[in-house]
Coordinates of C-alpha atoms and ligand atoms in Angstrom, one line a residue:
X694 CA -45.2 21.9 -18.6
X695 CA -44.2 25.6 -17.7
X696 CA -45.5 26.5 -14.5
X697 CA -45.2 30.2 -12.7
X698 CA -43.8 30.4 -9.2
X699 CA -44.9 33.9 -7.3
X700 CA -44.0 35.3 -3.8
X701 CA -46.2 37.3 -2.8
X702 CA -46.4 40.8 -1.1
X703 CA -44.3 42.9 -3.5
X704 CA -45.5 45.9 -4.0
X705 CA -45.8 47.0 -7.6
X706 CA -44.2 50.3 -8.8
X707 CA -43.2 51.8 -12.0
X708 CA -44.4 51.6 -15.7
X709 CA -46.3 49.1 -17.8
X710 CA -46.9 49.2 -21.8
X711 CA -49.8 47.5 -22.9
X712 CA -50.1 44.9 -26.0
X713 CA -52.0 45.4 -28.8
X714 CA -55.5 43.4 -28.1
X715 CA -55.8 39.8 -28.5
X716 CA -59.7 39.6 -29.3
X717 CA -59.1 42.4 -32.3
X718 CA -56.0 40.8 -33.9
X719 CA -57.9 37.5 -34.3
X720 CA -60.7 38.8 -36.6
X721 CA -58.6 41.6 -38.0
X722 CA -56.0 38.4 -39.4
X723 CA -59.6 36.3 -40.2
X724 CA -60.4 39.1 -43.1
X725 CA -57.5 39.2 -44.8
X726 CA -59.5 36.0 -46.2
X727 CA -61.5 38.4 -47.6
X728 CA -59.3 39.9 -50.4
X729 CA -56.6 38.5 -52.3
X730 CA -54.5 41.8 -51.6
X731 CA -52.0 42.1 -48.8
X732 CA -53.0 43.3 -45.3
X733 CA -50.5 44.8 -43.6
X734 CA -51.2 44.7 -39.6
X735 CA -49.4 46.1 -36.8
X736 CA -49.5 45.8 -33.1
X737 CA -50.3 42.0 -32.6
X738 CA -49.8 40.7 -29.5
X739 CA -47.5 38.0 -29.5
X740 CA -49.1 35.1 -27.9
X741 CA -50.6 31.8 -28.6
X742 CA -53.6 31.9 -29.6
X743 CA -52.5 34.4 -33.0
X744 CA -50.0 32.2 -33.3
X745 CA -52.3 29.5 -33.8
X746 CA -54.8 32.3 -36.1
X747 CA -51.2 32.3 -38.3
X748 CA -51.2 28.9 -37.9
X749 CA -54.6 28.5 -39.2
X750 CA -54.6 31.0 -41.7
X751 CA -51.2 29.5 -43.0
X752 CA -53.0 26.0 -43.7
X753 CA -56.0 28.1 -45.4
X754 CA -53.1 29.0 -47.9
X755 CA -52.5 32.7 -46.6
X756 CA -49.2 33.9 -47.0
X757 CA -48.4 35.2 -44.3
X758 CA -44.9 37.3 -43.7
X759 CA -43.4 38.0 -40.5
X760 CA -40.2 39.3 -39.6
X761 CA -39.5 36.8 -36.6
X762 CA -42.1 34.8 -35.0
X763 CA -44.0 35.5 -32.6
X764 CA -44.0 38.9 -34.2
X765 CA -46.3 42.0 -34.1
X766 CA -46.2 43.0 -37.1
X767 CA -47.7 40.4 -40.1
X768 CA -48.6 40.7 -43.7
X769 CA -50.9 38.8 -44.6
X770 CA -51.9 37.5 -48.4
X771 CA -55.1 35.8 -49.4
X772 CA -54.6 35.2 -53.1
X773 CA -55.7 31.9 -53.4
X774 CA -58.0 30.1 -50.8
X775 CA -57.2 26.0 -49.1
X776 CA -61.1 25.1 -49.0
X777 CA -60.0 21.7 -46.9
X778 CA -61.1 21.6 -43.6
X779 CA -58.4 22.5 -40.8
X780 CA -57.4 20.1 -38.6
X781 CA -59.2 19.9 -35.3
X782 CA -55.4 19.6 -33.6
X783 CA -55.5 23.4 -35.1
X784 CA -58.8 25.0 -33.5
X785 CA -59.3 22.9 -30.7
X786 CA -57.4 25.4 -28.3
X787 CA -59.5 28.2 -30.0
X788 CA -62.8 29.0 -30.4
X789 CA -62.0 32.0 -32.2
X790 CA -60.9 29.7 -35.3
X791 CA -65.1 29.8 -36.1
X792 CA -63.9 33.8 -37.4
X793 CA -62.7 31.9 -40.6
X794 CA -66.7 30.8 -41.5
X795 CA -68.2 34.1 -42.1
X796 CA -64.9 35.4 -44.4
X797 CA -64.1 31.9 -46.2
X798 CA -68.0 31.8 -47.1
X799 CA -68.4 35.0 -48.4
X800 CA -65.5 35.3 -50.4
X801 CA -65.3 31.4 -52.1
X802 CA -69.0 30.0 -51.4
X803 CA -67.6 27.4 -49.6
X804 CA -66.4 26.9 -46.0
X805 CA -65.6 23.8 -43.8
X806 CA -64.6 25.0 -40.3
X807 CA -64.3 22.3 -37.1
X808 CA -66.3 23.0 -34.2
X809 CA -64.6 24.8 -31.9
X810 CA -64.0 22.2 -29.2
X811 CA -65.4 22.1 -25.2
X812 CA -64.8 24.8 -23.1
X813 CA -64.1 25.0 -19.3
X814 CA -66.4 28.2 -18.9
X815 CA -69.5 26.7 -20.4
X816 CA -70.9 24.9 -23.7
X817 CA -70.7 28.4 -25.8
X818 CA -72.1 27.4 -29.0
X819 CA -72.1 28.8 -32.1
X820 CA -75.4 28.4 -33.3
X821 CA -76.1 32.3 -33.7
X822 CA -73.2 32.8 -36.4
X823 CA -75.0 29.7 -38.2
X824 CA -78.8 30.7 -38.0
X825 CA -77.6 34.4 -39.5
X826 CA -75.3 32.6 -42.4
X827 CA -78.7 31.0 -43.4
X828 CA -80.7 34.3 -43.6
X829 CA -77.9 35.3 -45.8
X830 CA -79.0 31.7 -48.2
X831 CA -76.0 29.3 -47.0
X832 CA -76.6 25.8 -46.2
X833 CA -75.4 24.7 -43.4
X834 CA -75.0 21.1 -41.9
X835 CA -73.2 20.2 -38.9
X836 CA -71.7 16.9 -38.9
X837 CA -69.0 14.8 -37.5
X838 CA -67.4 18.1 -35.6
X839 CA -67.6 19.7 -38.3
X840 CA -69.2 22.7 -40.0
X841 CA -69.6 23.1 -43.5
X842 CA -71.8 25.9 -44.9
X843 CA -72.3 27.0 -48.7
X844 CA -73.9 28.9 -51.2
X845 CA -76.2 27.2 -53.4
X846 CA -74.9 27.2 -57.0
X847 CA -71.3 29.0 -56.1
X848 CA -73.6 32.0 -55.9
X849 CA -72.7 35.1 -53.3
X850 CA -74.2 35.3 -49.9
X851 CA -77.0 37.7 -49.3
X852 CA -77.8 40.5 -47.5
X853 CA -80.4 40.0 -44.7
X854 CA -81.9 41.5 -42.0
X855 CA -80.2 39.5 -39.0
X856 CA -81.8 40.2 -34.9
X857 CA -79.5 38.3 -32.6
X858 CA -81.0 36.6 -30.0
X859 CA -78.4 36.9 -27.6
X860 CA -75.7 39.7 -28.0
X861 CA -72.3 37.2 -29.4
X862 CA -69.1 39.3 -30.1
X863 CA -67.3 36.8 -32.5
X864 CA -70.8 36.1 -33.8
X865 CA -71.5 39.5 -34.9
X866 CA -67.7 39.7 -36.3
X867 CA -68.4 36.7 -38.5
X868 CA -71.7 37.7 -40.1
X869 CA -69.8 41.3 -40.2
X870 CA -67.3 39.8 -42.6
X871 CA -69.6 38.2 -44.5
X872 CA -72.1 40.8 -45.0
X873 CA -69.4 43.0 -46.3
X874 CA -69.2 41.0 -49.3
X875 CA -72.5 39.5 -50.2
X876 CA -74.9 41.1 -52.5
X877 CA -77.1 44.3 -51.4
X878 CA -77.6 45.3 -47.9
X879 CA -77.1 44.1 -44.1
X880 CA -79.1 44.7 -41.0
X881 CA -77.6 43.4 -37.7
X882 CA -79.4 44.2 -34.8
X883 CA -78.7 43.9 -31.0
X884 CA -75.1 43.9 -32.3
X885 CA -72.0 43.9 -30.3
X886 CA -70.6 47.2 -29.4
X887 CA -67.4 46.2 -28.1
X888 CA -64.5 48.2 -28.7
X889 CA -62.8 45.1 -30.6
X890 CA -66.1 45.0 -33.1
X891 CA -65.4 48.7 -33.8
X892 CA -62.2 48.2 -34.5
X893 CA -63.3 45.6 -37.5
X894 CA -65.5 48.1 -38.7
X895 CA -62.7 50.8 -39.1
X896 CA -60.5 48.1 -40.6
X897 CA -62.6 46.7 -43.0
X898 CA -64.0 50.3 -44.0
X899 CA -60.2 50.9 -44.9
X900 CA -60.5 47.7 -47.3
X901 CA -63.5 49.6 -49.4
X902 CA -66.2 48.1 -47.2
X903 CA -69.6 49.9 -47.1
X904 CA -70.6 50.0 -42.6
X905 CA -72.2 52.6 -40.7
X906 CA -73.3 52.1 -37.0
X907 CA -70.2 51.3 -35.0
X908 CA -70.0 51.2 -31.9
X909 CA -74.0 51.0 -31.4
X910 CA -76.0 48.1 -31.6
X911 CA -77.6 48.3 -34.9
X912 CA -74.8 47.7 -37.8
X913 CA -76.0 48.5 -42.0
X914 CA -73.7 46.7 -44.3
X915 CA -74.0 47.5 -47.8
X916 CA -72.2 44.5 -49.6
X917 CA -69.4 45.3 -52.0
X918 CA -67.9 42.9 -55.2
X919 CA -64.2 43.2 -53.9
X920 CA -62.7 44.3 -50.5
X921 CA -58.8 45.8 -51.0
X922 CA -55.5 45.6 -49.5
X923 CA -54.8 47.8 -46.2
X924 CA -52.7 48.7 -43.4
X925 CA -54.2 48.6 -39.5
X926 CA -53.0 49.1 -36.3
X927 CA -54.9 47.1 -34.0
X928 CA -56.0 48.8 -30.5
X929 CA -54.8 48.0 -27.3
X930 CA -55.8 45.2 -24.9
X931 CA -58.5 46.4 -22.9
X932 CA -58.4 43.2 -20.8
X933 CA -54.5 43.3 -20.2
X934 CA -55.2 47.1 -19.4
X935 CA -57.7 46.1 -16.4
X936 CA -55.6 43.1 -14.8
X937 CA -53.1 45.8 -14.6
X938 CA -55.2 48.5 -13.3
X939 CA -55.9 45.6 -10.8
X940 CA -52.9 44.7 -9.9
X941 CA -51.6 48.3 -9.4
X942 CA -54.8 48.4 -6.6
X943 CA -54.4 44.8 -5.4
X944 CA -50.4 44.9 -4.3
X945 CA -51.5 49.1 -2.7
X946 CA -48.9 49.6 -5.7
X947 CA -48.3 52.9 -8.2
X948 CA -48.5 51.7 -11.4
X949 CA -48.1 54.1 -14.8
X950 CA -50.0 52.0 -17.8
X951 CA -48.8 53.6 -21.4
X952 CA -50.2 52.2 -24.8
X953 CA -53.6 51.8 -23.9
X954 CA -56.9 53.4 -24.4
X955 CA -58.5 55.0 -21.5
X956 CA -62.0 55.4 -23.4
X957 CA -62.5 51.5 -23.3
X958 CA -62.1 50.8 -19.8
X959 CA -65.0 53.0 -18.2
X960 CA -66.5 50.2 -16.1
X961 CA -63.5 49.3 -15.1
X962 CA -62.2 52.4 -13.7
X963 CA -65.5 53.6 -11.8
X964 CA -65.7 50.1 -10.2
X965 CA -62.3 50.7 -9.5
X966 CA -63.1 53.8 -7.9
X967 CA -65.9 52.3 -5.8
X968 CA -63.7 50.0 -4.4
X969 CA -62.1 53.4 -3.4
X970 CA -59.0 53.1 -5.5
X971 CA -57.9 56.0 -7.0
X972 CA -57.2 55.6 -11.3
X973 CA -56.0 58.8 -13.1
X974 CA -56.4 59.6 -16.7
X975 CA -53.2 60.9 -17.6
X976 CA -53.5 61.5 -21.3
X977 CA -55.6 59.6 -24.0
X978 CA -53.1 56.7 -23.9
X979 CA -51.8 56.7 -20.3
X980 CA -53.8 55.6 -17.0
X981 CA -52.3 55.8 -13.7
X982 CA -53.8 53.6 -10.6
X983 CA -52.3 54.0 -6.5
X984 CA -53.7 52.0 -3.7
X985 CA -56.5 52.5 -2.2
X986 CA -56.4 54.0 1.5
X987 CA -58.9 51.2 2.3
X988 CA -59.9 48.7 -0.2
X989 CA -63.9 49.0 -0.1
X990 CA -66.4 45.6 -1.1
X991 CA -68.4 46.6 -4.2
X992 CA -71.3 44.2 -6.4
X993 CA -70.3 44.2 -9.2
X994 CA -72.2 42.2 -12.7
X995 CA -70.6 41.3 -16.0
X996 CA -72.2 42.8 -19.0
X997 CA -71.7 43.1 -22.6
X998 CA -69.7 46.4 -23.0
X999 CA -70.1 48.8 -22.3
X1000 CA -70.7 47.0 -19.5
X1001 CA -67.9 45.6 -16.6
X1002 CA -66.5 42.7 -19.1
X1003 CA -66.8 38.9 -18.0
X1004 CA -63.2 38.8 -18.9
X1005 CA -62.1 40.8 -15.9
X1006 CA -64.3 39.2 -13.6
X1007 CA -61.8 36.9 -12.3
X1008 CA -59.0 39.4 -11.9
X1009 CA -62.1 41.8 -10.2
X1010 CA -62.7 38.6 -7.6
X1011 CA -59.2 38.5 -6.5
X1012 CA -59.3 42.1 -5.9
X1013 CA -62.5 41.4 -3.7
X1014 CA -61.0 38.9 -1.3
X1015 CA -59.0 41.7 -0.1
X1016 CA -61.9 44.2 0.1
X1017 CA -63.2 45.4 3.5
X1018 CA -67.1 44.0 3.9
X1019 CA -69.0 41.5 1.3
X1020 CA -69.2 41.4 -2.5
X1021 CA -71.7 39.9 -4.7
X1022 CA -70.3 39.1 -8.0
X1023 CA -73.1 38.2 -10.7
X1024 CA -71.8 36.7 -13.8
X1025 CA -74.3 36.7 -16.2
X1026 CA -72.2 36.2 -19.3
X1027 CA -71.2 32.3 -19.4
X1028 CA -72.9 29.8 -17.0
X1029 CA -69.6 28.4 -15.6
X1030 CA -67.0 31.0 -15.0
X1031 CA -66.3 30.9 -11.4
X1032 CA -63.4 28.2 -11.5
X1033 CA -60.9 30.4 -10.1
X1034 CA -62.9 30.6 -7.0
X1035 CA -62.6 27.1 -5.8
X1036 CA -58.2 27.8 -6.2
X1037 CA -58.9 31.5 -4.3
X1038 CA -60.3 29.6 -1.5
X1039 CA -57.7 27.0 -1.5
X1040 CA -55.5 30.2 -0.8
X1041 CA -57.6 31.4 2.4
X1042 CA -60.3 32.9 0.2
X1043 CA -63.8 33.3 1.7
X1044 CA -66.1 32.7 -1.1
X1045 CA -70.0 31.4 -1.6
X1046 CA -70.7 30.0 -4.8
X1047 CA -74.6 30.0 -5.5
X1048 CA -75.2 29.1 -9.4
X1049 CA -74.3 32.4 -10.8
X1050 CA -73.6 34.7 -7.8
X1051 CA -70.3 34.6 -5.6
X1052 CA -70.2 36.2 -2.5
X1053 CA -66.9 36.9 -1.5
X1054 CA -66.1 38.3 2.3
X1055 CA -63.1 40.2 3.2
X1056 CA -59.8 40.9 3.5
X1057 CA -58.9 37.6 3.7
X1058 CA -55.6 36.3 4.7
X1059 CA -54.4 34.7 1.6
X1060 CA -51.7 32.0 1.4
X1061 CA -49.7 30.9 -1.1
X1062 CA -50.2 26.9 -2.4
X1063 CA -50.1 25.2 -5.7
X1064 CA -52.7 26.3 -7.7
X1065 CA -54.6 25.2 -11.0
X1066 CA -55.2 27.5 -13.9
X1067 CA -58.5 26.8 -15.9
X1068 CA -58.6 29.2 -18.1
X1069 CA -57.4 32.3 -19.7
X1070 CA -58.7 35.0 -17.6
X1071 CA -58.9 32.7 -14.5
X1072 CA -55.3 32.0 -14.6
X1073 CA -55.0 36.0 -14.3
X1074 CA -56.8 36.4 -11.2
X1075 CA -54.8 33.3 -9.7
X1076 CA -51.5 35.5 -10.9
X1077 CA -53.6 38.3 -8.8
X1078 CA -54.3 36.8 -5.7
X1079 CA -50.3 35.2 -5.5
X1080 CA -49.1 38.7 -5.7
X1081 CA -51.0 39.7 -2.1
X1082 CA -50.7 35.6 -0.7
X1083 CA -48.5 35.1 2.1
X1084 CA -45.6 32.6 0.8
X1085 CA -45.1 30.6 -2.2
X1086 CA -47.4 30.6 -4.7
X1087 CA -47.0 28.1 -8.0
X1088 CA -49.7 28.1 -10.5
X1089 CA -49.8 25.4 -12.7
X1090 CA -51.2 24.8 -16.3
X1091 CA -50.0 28.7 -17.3
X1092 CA -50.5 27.8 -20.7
X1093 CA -54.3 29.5 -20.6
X1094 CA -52.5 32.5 -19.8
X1095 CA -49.7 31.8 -22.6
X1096 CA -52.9 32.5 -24.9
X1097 CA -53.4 35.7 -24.1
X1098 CA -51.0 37.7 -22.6
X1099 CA -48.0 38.7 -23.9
X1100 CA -44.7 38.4 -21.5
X1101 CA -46.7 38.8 -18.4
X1102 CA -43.6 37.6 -16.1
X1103 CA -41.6 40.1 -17.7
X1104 CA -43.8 42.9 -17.2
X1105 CA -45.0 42.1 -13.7
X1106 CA -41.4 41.2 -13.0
X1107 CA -40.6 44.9 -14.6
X1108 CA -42.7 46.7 -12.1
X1109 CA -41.2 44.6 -9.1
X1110 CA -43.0 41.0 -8.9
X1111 CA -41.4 38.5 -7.4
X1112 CA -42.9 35.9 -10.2
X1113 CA -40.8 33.4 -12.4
X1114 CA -41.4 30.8 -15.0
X1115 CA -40.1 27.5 -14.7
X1116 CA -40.0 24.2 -16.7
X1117 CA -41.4 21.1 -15.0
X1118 CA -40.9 18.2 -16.7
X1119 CA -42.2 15.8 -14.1
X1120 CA -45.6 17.3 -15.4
X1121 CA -47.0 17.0 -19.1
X1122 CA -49.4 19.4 -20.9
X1123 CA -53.1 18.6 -20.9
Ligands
UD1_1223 C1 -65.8 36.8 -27.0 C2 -64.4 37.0 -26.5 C3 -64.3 36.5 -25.1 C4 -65.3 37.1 -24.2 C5 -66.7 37.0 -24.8 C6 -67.8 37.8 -24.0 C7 -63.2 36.9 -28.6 C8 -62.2 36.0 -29.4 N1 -63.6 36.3 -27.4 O1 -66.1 35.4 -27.0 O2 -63.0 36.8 -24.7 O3 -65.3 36.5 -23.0 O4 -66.7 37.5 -26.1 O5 -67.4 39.1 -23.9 O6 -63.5 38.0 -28.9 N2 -73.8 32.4 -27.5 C9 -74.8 31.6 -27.9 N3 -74.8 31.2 -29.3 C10 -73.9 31.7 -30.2 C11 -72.9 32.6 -29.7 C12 -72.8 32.9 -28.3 O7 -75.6 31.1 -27.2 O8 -73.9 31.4 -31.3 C13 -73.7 32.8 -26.1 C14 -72.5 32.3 -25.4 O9 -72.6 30.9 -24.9 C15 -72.4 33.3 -24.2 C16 -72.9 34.6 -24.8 O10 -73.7 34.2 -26.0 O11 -73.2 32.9 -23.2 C17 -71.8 35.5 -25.3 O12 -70.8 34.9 -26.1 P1 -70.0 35.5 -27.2 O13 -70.1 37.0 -27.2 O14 -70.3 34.9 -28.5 O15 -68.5 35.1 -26.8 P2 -67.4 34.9 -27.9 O16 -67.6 35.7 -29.0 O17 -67.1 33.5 -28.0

């Protein structure tokens, strides 16, 4: 099992180019289900978890043509659809394999997608993509792990008038696919407004799809017979953009950060700047963060965007063990995301963990140990903390962080980390 070893205390310096982002490319490959013309998409990241969306789309009978593998660039070809399920080896590292429902129904009137499996931040169901499939007439059932909706009598989906309960991102993505091909119009309300939802909406637009409301919280679909062919570039990491952001404040580093979008990451940047560290808008593509002359304790609470996003709260909590005075972080998002905490504190961290709320006192003294990863974004804001921990640091299980972002040690190690990768083969995967 690869495992990262970082010594700490490095300050960073220099210029990062951020990846295309992960949560866009994963729907944005889920429609080419939708047509049986060729997608043409650009600016994939190359990680795991869209190499497991290839993967999955590959079995679904998808051609799908890339130049190397992983690659960032992929046609993609749905001319004739695989209705057999996938195997639950396939989406059990990926919840994101549920963005196959909403497309495979709509298009064959038929779909038989696995659960996605357990998950270390909480129980994250799916029931909100099923109850809004069923407004539109599928059937649904839910057995053995698996779940397998159609439409009565091969017929089309149809449009419905869908409230969320809960604001879901991947949810509203599915019912997004589907509604673009089901018969008359869509109404989703309390909608996701995240800059990855957006980016569906312009993509699928560009395929002949009928949507107006992006990027607020009430989406009209008016269903079409047949979506086309298109070519997309997909928008850059918003997440990746923000753990470098942080770790340009954390180390007291200067750090340039090209290819991304300074629109998405407002919450980001004026926490940022509460905490007193200075982040520049260069251009509409280019950020620029320094150290702050005194890293100040700020609350901070994870909402939906446009919102501070759940998945930079672990990177924001390493960054406020080294703040001067307390911070309450309020995670509000998943019921079980502070993981990462109990490693921080194994590093010297001082941390309260009531329910929901971590208090986190500081600058603390960190230390460098061995370290688990639990998940994607936690294993970020363990690579976070190592960079300011006295010593050694090795964090184990880096293959949450494999799923997301895209040559990390070689960018970190491009801007003057002290991190490597390294093989250990006393230790097997989990
Ligand atoms: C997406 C992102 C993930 C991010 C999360 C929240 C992708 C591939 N993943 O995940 O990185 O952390 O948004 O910004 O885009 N919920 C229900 N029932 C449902 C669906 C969701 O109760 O049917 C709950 C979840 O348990 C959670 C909340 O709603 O508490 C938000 O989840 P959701 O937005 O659906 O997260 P994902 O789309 O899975």
């Amino acid at each position: 099992m690869d495992k990262f070893l970082i010594k700490g205390g490095k300050i960073l310096k220099g210029q990062v180019a951020i990846s295309g982002a992960k949560n866009s490319a994963l729907p944005i490959m889920a429609a080419s289900l939708l047509t049986a013309e060729p997608l043409h998409v650009h600016n994939i990241p190359k990680v795991r978890d869209l190499v497991t969306m290839s993967k999955l789309l590959t079995f679904m009978h998808v051609h799908v043509s890339v130049k190397e593998f992983p690659s960032s660039d992929y046609i993609l070809q749905a001319t004739k659809l695989n209705d057999e399920v996938a195997p639950y080896e396939l989406v059990k590292t990926m919840r994101a394999s549920i963005l196959t429902l909403g497309p495979l129904i709509a298009r064959v009137g038929v779909a038989r997608v696995s659960l996605p499996g357990g998950c270390a931040i909480g129980a994250r169901p799916v029931d909100l993509h099923l109850t809004a499939l069923e407004k539109m007439g599928a059937e649904v059932e839910t057995k053995a792990g698996y779940i397998e909706a159609k439409v009565p009598n091969h017929g089309r989906l149809k449009g419905a008038h869908i409230v969320f309960d809960k604001i879901t991102v991947t949810g509203t993505e599915n019912i997004l696919m589907a509604a673009a091909l089901a018969d008359g119009e869509s109404i989703l309300e309390n909608a996701a407004r995240e800059p990855e939802v957006t980016d569906l909406v312009i993509m699928l637009r560009k395929m002949g799809a009928q949507i107006t409301g992006d990027g607020t919280s009430v989406l009209k679909i008016k269903g079409v017979k047949e979506l086309h062919g298109t070519d997309h570039t997909v928008i850059p990491d918003r997440i990746e953009t923000g753990t470098f952001l942080v770790a340009g404040a954390i180390t007291g580093g200067d750090l340039t950060i090209t290819n991304c979008a300074p629109d998405h990451q407002g919450a980001i940047i004026a926490k940022l700047n509460e905490a007193g560290v200075p982040v520049e808008v260069v251009n509409d593509t280019t950020l620029h963060v320094s150290g702050a002359k005194k890293l100040i304790a700020s609350d901070m609470t994870t909402e939906e965007y446009p919102g501070f996003a759940t998945d930079m709260q672990a990177q924001y909590m390493a960054l406020a063990t080294q703040a001067q005075g307390s911070s309450i972080i309020t995670e509000t998002i998943f019921e079980n995301r502070f993981l990462h905490a109990s490693e921080m504190l194994r590093m010297g961290a001082n941390i309260a963990i009531d329910n929901r709320r971590a208090v986190v006192r500081g600058p603390a003294k960190l230390t460098g140990t061995t370290v688990q990863a639990s998940d994607l974004r936690a294993s970020a804001g363990l690579v976070l903390a190592a960079l300011v921990a006295q010593g050694e640091t090795i964090i184990d299980r880096v293959y949450h962080i494999d799923r997301g972002y895209e040559l990390i040690v070689e960018k970190l190690q491009d801007v003057g980390a002290d991190i490597e990768r390294f093989h250990d083969p006393s230790s097997s995967a989990a």
